PDB file of C-alpha atoms in Angstrom:
ATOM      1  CA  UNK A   1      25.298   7.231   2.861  1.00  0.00           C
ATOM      2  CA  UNK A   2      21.511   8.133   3.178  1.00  0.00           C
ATOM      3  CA  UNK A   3      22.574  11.726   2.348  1.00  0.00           C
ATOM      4  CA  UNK A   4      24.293  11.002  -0.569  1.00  0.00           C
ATOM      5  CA  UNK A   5      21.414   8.137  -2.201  1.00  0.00           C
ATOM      6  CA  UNK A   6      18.923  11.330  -1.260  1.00  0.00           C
ATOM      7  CA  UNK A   7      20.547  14.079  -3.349  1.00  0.00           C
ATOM      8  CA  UNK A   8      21.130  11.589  -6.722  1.00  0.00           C
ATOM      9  CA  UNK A   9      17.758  10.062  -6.029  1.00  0.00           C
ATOM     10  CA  UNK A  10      15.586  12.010  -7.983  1.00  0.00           C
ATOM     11  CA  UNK A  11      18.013  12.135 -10.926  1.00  0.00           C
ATOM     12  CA  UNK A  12      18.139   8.340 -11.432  1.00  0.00           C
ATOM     13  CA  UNK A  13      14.911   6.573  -9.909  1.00  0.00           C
ATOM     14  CA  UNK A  14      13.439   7.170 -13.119  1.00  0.00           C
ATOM     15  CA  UNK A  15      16.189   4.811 -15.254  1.00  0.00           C
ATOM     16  CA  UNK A  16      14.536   1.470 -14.231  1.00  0.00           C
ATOM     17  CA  UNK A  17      11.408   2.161 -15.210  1.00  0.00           C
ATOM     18  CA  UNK A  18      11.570   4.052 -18.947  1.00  0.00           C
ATOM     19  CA  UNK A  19      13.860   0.689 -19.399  1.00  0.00           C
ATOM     20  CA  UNK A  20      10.741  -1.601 -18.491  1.00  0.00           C
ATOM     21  CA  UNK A  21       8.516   0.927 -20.430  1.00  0.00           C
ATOM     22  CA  UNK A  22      10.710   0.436 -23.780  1.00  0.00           C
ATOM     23  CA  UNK A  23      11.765  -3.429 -23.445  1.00  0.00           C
ATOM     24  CA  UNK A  24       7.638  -3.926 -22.661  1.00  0.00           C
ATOM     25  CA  UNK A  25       6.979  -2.014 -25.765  1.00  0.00           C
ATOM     26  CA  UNK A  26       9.460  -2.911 -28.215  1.00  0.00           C
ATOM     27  CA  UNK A  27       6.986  -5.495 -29.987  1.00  0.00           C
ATOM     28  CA  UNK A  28       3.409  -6.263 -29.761  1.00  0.00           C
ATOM     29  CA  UNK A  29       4.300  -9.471 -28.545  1.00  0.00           C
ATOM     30  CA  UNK A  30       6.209  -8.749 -25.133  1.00  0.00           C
ATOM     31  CA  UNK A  31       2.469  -5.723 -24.731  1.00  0.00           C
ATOM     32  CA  UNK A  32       0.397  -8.772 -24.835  1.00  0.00           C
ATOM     33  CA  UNK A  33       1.952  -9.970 -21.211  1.00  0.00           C
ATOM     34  CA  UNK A  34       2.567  -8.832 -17.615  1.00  0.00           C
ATOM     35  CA  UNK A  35       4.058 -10.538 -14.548  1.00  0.00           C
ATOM     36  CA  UNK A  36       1.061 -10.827 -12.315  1.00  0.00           C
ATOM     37  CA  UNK A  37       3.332 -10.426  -9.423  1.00  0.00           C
ATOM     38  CA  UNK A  38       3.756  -6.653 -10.800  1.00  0.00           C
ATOM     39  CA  UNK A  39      -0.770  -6.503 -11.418  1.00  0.00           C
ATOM     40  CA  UNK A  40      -0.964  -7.978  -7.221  1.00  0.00           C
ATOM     41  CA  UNK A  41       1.459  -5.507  -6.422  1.00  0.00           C
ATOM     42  CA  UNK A  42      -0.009  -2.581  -7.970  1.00  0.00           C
ATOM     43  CA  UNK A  43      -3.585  -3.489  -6.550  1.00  0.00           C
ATOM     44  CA  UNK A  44      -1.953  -3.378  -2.818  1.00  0.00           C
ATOM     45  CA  UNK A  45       0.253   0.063  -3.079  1.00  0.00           C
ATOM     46  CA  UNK A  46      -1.712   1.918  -1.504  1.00  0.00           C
ATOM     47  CA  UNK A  47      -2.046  -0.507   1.525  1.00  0.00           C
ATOM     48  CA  UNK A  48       1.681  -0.624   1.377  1.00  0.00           C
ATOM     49  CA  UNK A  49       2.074   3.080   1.417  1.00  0.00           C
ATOM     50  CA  UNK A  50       0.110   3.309   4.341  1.00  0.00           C
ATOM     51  CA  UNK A  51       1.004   0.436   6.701  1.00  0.00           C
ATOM     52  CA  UNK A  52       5.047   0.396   5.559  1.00  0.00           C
ATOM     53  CA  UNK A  53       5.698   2.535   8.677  1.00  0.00           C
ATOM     54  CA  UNK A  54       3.476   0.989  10.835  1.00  0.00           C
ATOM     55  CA  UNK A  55       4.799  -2.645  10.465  1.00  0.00           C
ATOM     56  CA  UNK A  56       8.176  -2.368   9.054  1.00  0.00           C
ATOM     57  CA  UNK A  57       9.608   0.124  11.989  1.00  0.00           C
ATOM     58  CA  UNK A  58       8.842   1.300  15.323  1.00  0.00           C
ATOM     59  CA  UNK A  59       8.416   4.454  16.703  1.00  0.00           C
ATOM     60  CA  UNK A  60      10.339   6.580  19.385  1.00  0.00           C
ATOM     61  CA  UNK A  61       7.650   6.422  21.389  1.00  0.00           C
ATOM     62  CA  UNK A  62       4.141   8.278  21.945  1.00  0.00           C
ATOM     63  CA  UNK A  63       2.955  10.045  19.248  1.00  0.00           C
ATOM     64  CA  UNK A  64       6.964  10.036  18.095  1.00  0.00           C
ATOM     65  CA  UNK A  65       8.159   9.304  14.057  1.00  0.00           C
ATOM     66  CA  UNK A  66       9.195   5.725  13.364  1.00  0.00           C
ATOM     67  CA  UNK A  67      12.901   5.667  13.243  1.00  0.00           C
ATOM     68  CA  UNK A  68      13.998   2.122  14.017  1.00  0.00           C
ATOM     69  CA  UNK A  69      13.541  -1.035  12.599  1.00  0.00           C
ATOM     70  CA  UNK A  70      10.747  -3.377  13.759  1.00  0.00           C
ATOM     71  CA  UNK A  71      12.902  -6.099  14.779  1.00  0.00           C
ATOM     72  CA  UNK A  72      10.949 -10.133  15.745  1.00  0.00           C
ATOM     73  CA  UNK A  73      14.309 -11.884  16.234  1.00  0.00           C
ATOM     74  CA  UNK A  74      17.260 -10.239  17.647  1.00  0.00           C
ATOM     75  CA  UNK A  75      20.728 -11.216  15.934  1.00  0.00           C
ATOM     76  CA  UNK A  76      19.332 -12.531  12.644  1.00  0.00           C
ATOM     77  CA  UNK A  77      18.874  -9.695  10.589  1.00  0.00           C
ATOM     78  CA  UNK A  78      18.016 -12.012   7.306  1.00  0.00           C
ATOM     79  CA  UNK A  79      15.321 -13.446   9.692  1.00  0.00           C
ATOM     80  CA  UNK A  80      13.876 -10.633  10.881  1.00  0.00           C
ATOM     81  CA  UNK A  81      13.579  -9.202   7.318  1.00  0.00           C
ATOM     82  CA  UNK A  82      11.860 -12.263   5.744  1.00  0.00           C
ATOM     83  CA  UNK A  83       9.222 -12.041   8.771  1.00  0.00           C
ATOM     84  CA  UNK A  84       8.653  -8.481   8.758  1.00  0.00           C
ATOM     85  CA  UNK A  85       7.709  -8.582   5.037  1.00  0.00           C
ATOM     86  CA  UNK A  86       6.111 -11.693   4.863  1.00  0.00           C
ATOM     87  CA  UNK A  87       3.426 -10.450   7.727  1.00  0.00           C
ATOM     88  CA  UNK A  88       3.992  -6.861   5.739  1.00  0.00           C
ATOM     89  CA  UNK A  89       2.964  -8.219   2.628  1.00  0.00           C
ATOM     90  CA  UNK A  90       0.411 -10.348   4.384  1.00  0.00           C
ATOM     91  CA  UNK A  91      -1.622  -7.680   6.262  1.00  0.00           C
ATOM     92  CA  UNK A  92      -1.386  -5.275   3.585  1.00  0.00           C
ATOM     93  CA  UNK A  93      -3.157  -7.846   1.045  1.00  0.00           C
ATOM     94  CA  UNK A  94      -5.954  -8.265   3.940  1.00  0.00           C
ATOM     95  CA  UNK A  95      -6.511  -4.482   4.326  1.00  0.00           C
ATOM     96  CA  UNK A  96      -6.616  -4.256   0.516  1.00  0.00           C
ATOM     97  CA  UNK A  97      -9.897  -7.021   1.365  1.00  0.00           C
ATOM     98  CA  UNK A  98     -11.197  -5.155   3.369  1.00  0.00           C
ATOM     99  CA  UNK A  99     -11.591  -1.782   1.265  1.00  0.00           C
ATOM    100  CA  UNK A 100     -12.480  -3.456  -1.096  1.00  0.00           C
ATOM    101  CA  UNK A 101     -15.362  -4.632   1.052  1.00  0.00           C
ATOM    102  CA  UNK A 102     -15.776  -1.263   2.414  1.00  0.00           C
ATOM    103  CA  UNK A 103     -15.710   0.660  -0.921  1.00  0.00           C
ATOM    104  CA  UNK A 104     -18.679  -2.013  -2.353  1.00  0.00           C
ATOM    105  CA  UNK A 105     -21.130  -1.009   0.639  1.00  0.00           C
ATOM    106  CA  UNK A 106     -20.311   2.821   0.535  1.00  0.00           C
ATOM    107  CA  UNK A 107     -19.991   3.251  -2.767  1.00  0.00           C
ATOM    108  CA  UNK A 108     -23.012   1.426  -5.276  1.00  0.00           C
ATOM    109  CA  UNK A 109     -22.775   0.064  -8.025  1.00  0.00           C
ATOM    110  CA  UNK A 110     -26.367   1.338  -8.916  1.00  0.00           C
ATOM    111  CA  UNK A 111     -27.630   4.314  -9.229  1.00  0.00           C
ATOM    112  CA  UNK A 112     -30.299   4.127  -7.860  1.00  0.00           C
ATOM    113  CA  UNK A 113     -31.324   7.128  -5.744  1.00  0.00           C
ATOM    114  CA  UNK A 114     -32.671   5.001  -2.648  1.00  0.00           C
ATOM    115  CA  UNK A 115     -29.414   3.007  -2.568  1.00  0.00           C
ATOM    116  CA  UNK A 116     -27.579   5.911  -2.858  1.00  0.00           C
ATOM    117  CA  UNK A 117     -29.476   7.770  -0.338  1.00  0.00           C
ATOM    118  CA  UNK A 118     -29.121   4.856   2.099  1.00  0.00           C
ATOM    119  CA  UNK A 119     -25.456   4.645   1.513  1.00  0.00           C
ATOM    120  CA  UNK A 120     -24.795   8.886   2.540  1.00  0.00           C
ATOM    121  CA  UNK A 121     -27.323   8.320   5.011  1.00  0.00           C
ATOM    122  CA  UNK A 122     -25.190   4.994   7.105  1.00  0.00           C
ATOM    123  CA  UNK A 123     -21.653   7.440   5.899  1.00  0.00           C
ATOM    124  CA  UNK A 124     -23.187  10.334   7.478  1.00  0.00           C
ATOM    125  CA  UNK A 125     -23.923   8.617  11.084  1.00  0.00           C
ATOM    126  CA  UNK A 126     -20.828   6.857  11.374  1.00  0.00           C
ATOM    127  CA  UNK A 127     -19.052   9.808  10.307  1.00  0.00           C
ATOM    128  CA  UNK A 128     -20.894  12.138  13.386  1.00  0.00           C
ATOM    129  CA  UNK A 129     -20.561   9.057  15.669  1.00  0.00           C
ATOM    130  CA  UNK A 130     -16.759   8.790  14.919  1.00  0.00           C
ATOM    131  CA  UNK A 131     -16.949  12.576  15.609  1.00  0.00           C
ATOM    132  CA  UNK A 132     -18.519  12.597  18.702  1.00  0.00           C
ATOM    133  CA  UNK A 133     -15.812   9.968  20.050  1.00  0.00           C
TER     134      UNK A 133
END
């Protein structure tokens, strides 16, 4: 059970990936190329770390941990999995958009003092106006 995957866990996660690191870097042939679907995924984790419990379960209620699973169509549990991750995967790639977005206007690319001063200036206001709320 889930007690019994938690206490080998740690001991063997790390299998599957020194295998990828030594069959990716047997020759200099097989380090020339990567599976983009591994590059996409690694530019969304942290919008998948964030939103997994938010979309993927439900909670117990207010303010209560997420300990069931978000379920769209009762009975089908195949289903219900394909449409949770599809809109998982989906939203998480549009939040991923939108920080990038968000990290070009706060953050410049120039370094320019006025831009940079402008930029503190808009993070500082919403910052006190998200305070005073």
């Amino acid at each position: 059970g889930k007690y019994a995957y938690n206490a080998i866990h740690p001991y063997t996660s790390w299998v599957p990936i020194a295998v990828y690191m030594v069959l990716r870097n047997l020759s200099p042939a097989l380090r020339k190329f990567h599976l983009h679907m591994f590059a996409w995924c690694g530019k969304v984790t942290l919008e998948t770390y964030i939103l997994q419990f938010h979309i993927w379960m439900k909670t117990t209620g207010i303010n209560g941990s997420p300990k069931y699973l978000m379920v769209w169509a009762p009975d089908w549990f195949w289903l219900n999995m394909v449409l949770t991750t599809t809109v998982f995967i989906f939203v998480s790639y549009r939040v991923f958009c939108v920080t990038v977005v968000l990290r070009d206007v706060c953050i410049p690319n120039d370094n320019e003092p006025a831009a940079i001063a402008w930029r503190s200036a808009i993070a500082v206001a919403a910052i006190a106006a998200f305070y005073a709320l």
